[in-house]
Coordinates of C-alpha atoms and ligand atoms in Angstrom, one line a residue:
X25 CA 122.4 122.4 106.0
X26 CA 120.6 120.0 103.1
X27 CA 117.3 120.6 102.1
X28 CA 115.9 118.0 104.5
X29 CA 114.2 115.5 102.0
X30 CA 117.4 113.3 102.4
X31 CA 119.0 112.2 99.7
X32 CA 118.0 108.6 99.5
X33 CA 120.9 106.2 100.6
X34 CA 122.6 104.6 97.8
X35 CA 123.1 101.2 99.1
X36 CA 119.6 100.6 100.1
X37 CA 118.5 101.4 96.3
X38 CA 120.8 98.5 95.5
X39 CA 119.2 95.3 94.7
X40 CA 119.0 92.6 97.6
X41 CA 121.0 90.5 95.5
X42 CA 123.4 93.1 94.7
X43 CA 123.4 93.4 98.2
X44 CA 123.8 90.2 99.1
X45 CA 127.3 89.6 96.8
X46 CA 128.2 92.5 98.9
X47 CA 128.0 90.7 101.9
X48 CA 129.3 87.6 101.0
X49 CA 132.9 89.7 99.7
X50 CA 133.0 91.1 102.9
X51 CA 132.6 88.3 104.9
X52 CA 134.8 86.2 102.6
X53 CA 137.5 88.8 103.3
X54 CA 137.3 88.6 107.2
X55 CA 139.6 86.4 109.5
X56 CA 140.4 87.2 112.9
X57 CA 143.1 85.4 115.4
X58 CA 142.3 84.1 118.6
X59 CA 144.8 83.9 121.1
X60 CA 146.3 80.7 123.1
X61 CA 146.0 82.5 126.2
X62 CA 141.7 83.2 125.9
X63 CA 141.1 79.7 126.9
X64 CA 143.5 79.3 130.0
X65 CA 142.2 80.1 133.4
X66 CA 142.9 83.9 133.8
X67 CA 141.7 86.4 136.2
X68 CA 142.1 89.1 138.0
X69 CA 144.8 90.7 140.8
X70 CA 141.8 90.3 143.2
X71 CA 141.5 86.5 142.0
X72 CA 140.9 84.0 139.6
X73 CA 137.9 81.5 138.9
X74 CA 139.2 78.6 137.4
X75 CA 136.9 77.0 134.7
X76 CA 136.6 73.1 134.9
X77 CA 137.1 73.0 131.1
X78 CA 140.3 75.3 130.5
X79 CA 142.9 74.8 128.6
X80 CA 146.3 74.2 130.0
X81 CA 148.2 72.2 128.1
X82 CA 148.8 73.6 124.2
X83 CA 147.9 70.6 122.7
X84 CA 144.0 71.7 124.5
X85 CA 144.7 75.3 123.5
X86 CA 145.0 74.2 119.8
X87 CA 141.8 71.7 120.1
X88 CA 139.7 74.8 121.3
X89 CA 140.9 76.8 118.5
X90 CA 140.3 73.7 116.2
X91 CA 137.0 73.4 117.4
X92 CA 136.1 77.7 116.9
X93 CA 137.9 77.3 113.5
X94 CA 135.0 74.4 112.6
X95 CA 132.1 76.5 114.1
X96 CA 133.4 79.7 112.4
X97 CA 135.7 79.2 109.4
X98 CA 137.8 82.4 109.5
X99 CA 139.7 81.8 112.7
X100 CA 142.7 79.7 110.8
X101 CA 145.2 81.2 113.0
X102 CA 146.3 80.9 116.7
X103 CA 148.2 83.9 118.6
X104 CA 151.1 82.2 120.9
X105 CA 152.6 83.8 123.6
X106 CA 156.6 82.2 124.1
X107 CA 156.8 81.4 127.6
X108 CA 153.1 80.5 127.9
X109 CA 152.7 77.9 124.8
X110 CA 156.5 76.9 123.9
X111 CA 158.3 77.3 127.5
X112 CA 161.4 75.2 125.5
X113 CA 161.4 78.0 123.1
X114 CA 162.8 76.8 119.4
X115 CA 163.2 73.2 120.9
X116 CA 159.0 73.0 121.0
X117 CA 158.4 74.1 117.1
X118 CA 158.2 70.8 116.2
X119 CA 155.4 69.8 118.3
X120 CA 153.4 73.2 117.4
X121 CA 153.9 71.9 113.6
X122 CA 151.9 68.7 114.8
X123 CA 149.4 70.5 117.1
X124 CA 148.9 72.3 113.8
X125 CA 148.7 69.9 111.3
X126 CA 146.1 67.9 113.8
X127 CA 143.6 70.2 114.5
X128 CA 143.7 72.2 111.6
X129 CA 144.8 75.5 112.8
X130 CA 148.4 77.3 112.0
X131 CA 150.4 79.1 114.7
X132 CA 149.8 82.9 114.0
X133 CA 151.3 86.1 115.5
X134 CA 154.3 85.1 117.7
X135 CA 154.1 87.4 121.3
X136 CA 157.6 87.3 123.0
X137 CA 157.2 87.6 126.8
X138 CA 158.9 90.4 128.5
X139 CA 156.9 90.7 131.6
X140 CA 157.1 88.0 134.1
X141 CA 160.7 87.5 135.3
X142 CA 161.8 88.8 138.4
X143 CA 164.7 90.5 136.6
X144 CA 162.2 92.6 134.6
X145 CA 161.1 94.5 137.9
X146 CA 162.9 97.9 136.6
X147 CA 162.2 97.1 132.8
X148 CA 162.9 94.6 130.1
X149 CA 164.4 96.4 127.0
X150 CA 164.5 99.6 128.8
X151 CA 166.3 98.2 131.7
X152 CA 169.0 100.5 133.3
X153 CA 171.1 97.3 133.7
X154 CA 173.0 96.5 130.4
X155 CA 172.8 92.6 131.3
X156 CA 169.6 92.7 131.6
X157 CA 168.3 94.6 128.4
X158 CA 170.7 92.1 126.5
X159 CA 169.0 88.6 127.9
X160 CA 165.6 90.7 127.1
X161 CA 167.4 90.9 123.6
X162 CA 168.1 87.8 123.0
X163 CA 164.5 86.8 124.2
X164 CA 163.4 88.7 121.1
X165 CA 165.7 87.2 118.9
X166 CA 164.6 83.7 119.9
X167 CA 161.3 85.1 119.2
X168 CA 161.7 86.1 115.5
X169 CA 163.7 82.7 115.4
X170 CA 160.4 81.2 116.6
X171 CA 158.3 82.9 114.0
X172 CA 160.5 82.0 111.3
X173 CA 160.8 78.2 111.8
X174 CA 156.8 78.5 112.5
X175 CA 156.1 80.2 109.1
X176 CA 154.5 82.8 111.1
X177 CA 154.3 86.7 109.6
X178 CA 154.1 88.5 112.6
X179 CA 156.4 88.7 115.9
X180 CA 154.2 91.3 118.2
X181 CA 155.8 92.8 120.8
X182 CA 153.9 94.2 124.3
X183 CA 156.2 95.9 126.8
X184 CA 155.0 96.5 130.2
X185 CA 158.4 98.7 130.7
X186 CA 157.9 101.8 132.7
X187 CA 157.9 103.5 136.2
X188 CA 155.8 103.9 138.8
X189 CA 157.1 107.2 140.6
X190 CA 158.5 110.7 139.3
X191 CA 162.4 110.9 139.1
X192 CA 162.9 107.3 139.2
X193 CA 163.9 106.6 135.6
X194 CA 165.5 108.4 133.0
X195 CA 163.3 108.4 130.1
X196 CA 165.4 110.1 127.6
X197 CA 167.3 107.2 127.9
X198 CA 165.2 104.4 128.1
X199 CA 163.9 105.7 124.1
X200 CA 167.7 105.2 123.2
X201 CA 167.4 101.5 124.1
X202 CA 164.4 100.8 123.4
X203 CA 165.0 102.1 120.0
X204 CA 168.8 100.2 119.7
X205 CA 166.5 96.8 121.2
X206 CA 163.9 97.3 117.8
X207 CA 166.7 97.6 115.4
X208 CA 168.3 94.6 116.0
X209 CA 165.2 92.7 116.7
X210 CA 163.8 94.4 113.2
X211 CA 167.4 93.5 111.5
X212 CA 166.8 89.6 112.2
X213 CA 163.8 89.6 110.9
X214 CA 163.0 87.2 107.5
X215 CA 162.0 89.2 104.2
X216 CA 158.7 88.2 105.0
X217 CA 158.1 89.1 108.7
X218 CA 157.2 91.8 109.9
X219 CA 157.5 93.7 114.0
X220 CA 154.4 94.7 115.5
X221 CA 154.5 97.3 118.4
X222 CA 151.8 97.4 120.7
X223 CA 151.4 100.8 123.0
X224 CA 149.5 100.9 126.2
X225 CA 148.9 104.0 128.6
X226 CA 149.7 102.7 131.9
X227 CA 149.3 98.9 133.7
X228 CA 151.4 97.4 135.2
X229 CA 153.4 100.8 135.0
X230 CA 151.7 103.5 137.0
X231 CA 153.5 106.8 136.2
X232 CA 155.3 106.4 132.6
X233 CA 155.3 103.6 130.4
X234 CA 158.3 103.6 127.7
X235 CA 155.4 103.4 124.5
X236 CA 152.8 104.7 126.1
X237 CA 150.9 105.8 122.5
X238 CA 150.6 105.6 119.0
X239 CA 153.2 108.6 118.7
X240 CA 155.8 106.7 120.6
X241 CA 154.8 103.0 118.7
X242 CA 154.9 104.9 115.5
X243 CA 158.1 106.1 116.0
X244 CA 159.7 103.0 117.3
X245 CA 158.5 101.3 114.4
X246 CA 159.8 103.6 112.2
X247 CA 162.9 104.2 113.7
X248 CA 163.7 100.0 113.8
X249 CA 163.1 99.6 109.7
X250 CA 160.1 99.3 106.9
X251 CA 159.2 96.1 108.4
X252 CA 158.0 97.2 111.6
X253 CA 154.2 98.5 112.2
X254 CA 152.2 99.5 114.9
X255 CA 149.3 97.4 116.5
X256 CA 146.6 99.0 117.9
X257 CA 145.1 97.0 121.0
X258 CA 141.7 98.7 121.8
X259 CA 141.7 98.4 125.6
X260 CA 145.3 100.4 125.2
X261 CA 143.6 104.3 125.1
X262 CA 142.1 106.8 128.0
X263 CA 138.6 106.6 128.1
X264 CA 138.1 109.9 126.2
X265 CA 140.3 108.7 123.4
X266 CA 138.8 108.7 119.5
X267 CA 140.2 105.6 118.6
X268 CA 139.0 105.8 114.6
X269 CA 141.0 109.0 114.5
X270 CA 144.4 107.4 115.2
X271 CA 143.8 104.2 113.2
X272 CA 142.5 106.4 110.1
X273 CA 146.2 108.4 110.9
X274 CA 148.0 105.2 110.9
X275 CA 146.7 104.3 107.6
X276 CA 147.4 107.4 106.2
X277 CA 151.3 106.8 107.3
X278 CA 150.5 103.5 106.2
X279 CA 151.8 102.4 109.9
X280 CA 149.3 100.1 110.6
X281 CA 150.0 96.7 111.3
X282 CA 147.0 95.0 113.3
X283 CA 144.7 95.3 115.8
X284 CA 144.0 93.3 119.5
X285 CA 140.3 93.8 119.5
X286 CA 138.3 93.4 123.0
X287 CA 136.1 96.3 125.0
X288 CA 136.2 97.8 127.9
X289 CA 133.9 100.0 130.4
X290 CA 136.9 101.8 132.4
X291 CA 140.7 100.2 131.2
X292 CA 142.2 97.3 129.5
X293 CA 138.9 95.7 130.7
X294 CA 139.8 92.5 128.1
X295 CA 135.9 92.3 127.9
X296 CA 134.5 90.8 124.8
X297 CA 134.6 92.7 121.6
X298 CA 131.2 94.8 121.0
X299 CA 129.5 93.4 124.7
X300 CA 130.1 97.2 126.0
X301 CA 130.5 99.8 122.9
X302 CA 129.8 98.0 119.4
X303 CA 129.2 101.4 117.6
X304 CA 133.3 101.6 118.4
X305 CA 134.6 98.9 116.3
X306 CA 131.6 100.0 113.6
X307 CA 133.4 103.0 113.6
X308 CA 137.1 101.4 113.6
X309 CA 135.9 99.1 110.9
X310 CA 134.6 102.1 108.7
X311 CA 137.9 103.6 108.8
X312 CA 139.0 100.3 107.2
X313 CA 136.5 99.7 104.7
X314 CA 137.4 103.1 103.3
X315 CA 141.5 102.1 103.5
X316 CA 140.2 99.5 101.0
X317 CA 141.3 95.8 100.6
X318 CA 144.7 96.8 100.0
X319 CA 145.1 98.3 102.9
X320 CA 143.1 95.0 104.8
X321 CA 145.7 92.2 103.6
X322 CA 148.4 94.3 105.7
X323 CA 146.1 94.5 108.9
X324 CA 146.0 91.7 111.1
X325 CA 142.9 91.2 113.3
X326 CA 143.6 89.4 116.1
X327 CA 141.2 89.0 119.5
X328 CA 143.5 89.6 122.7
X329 CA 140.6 89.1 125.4
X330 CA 141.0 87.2 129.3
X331 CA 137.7 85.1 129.8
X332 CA 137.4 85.5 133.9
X333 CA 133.8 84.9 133.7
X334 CA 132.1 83.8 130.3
X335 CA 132.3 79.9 129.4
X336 CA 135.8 80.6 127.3
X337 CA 134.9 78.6 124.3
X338 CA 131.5 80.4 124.3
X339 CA 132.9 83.7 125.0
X340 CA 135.4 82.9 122.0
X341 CA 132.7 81.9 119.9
X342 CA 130.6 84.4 120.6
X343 CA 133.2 87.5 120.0
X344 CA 133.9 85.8 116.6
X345 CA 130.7 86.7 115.3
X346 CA 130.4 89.6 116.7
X347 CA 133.4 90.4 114.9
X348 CA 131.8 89.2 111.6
X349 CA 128.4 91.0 112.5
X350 CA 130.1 94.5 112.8
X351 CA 132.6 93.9 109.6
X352 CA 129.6 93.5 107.5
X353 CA 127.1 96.1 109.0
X354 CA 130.4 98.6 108.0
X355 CA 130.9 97.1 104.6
X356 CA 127.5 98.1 103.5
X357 CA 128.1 101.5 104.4
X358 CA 127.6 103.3 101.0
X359 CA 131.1 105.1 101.1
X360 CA 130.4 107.3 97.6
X361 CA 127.1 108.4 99.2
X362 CA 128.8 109.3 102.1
X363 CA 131.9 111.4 100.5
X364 CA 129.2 113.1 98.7
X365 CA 127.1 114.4 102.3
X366 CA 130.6 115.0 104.1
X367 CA 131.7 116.9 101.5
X368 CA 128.6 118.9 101.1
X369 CA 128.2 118.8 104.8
X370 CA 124.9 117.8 104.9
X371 CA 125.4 116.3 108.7
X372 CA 121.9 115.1 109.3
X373 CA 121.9 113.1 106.0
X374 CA 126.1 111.6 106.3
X375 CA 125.2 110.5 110.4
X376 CA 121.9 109.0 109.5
X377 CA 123.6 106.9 106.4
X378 CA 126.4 106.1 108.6
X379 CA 124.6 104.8 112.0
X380 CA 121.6 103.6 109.6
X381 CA 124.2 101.1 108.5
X382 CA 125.2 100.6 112.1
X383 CA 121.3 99.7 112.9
X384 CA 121.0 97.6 109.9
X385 CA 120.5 93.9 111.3
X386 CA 122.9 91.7 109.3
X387 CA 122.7 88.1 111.1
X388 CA 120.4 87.0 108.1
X389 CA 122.6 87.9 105.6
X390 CA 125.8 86.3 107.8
X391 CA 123.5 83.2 108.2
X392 CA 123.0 82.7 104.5
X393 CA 127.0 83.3 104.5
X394 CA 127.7 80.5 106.6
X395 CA 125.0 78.2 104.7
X396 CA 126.8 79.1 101.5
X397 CA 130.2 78.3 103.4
X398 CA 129.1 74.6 104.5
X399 CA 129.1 76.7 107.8
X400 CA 127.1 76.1 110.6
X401 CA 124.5 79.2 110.3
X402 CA 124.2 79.7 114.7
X403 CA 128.2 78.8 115.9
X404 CA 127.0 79.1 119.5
X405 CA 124.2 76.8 119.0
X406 CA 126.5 74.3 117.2
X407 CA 129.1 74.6 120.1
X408 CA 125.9 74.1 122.6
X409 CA 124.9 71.1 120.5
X410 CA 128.5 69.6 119.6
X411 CA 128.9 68.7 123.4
X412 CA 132.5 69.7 122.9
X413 CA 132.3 72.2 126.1
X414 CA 130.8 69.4 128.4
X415 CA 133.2 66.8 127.0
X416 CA 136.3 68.7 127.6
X417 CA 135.4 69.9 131.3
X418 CA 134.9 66.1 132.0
X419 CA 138.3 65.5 130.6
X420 CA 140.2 68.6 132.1
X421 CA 138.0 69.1 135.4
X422 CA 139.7 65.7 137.1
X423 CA 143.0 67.9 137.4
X424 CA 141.3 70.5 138.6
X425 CA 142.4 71.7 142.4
X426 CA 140.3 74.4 144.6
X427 CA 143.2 75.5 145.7
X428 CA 143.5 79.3 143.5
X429 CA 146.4 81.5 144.0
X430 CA 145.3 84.8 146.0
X431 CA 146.6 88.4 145.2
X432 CA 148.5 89.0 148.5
Ligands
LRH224 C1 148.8 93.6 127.4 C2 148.3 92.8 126.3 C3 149.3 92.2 125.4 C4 149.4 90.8 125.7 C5 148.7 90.6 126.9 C6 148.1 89.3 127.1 O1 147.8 94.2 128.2 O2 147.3 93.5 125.7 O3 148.9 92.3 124.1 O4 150.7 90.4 125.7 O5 147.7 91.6 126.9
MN225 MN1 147.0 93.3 123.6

């Protein structure tokens, strides 16, 4: 155990202006995506409460993310999801160029869409029927197709594929073509693109799902070619799960592609990130931080949240600072301090560096960012003030219908 009189904390000897350019690295070196799908009317199984100023049309989906890009300045990138943003598939790049070009925002990580068509009931990839695996194939294909023509980096693939009852499906088989379905999608890919593979536990699948963790993603990746890395969506892990432990392995195996950040009490929740656990993505950020800016410009950070209740654009908004808040309050952890307790394993000394860091209030330092930026220092209070919110529930809330589609 240390002596007790801790040692004093190296960062907090450093000058405020020291400091301060600190700061202002870190938050220069922070973007985040925010996906098409966060400003749509979403809900529940149990129900959905539609939201007069939604998006439904991509053209609005690009104006919102215009409009959070202006209030923010590091959301240059929209996440698209193929059947929900371009249902013509290749045939509707050319108006995604223009949505681009208009409101200032580029398309970012292409998501194919594996999950909604009736064929899919028994699997997509990992479908016993050959026919079937091949069209959900070929959807892939047209995805990477998409990204290319699109400029985007990233094609990043969730699969709901699984089984809800013992005995039902073989999967020892199912790995054999889900791993033959990477391959070829991972052998189409441009020099420059890469294959994300997102894992989740369970939902919609209730008894196995084919990549179910980071083991299974991390294989798959691995298994389809050096271009394909694993995303880690936060809501994706049981409740006990220590979530800076398998993103500090994944950069060790330098497997780690990108992130879907959101929180959750109980599941895939899809709450807004840091509204239930901040200290979470602290400690998933810290893991970054000490990966070092190499390591950051292979990471994408990308929100993947559903806004049932929140005002979307606020709710947007809102986790985008959050976002920004946490980044910094880890960059200012003083890391060589830190190595220096751990490894003398004075515990006292490392937790109150590390959570004195998580405690520190940033939000003056982030405003004096933004002022620095030509940003506006309060985003939320510039969305409140812009009007934008009223204006575009006045134009979308005519088409509006009460009628909502109930679960059974
Ligand atoms: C699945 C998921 C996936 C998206 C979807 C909107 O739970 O996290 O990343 O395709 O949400
Ligand atoms: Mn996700």
């Amino acid at each position: 155990m240390g002596n007790g009189n801790h040692e004093k904390a190296g960062n907090s000897m450093k000058s405020e202006s020291a400091l301060l350019e600190l700061a202002f690295q870190a938050l220069d070196s922070f973007q985040i995506e925010i996906p098409s799908w966060g400003f749509a009317n979403t809900g529940t199984r149990f129900g959905k409460y539609l939201q007069a100023g939604a998006a439904s049309t991509l053209e609005e989906k690009f104006s919102d993310a215009g409009q959070v890009q202006k209030l923010t300045g590091v959301t240059p990138t929209l996440a698209l999801h193929v059947l929900w943003d371009l249902p013509n598939g290749v045939d509707d790049v050319e108006a995604v160029h223009s949505l681009a070009t208009r409101y200032g925002v580029a398309a970012g990580s292409i998501n194919p869409n594996l999950f909604q068509d009736q064929e899919y009931k028994y699997g997509s990839l990992c479908n016993p029927s050959t026919e079937i695996r091949e069209r959900a194939v070929a959807h892939m294909l047209d995805s990477v197709v998409i990204a290319h023509k699109l400029g985007s980096r990233d094609v990043s693939l969730w699969l709901p594929d699984g089984s809800n009852y013992p005995g039902t499906q073989s999967i020892r088989r199912r790995i054999v073509w889900l791993e033959d379905a990477l391959r070829r999608t991972h052998n189409a890919l441009a020099p420059n693109q890469r294959l994300l593979v997102e894992y989740k536990p369970f939902e919609p699948a209730f008894y196995h799902t084919d990549i179910g963790d980071w083991g299974m993603s991390a294989h798959l990746a691995n298994a389809a070619g050096p271009q394909a890395r694993v995303l880690v969506d936060t809501g994706h892990h049981y409740a006990t799960q220590n979530i800076e432990q398998i993103v500090a392995w994944l950069l060790h195996l330098d497997m780690l592609g990108g992130f879907h950040f959101n929180d959750r009490r109980y599941a895939d929740d899809d709450l807004t990130l840091g509204s239930i656990d901040p200290y979470q993505i602290f400690r998933i950020f810290h893991e970054i931080h000490v990966a070092g800016r190499l390591a950051l410009g292979q990471i994408a950070f990308m929100i993947d949240q559903s806004h049932n209740l929140k005002g979307k654009m606020e709710a947007m908004v809102q986790t985008v600072c959050a976002g920004q808040e946490l980044w910094l309050k880890a960059a200012l952890v003083d890391r060589d301090h830190l190595a220096r307790l751990q490894d003398k394993c004075e515990l006292v000394a490392a937790e109150e560096l590390f959570r004195g860091a998580f405690w520190r209030d940033v939000r003056p330092m982030v405003k004096e960012w933004r002022r620095a930026r030509g940003l506006p220092e309060d985003p939320l209070a510039a969305l409140a003030a812009s009007g934008y919110v009223q204006r575009i529930s006045r134009e979308r809330g005519a088409r509006m219908s009460s009628t909502v589609s109930s679960y059974a």
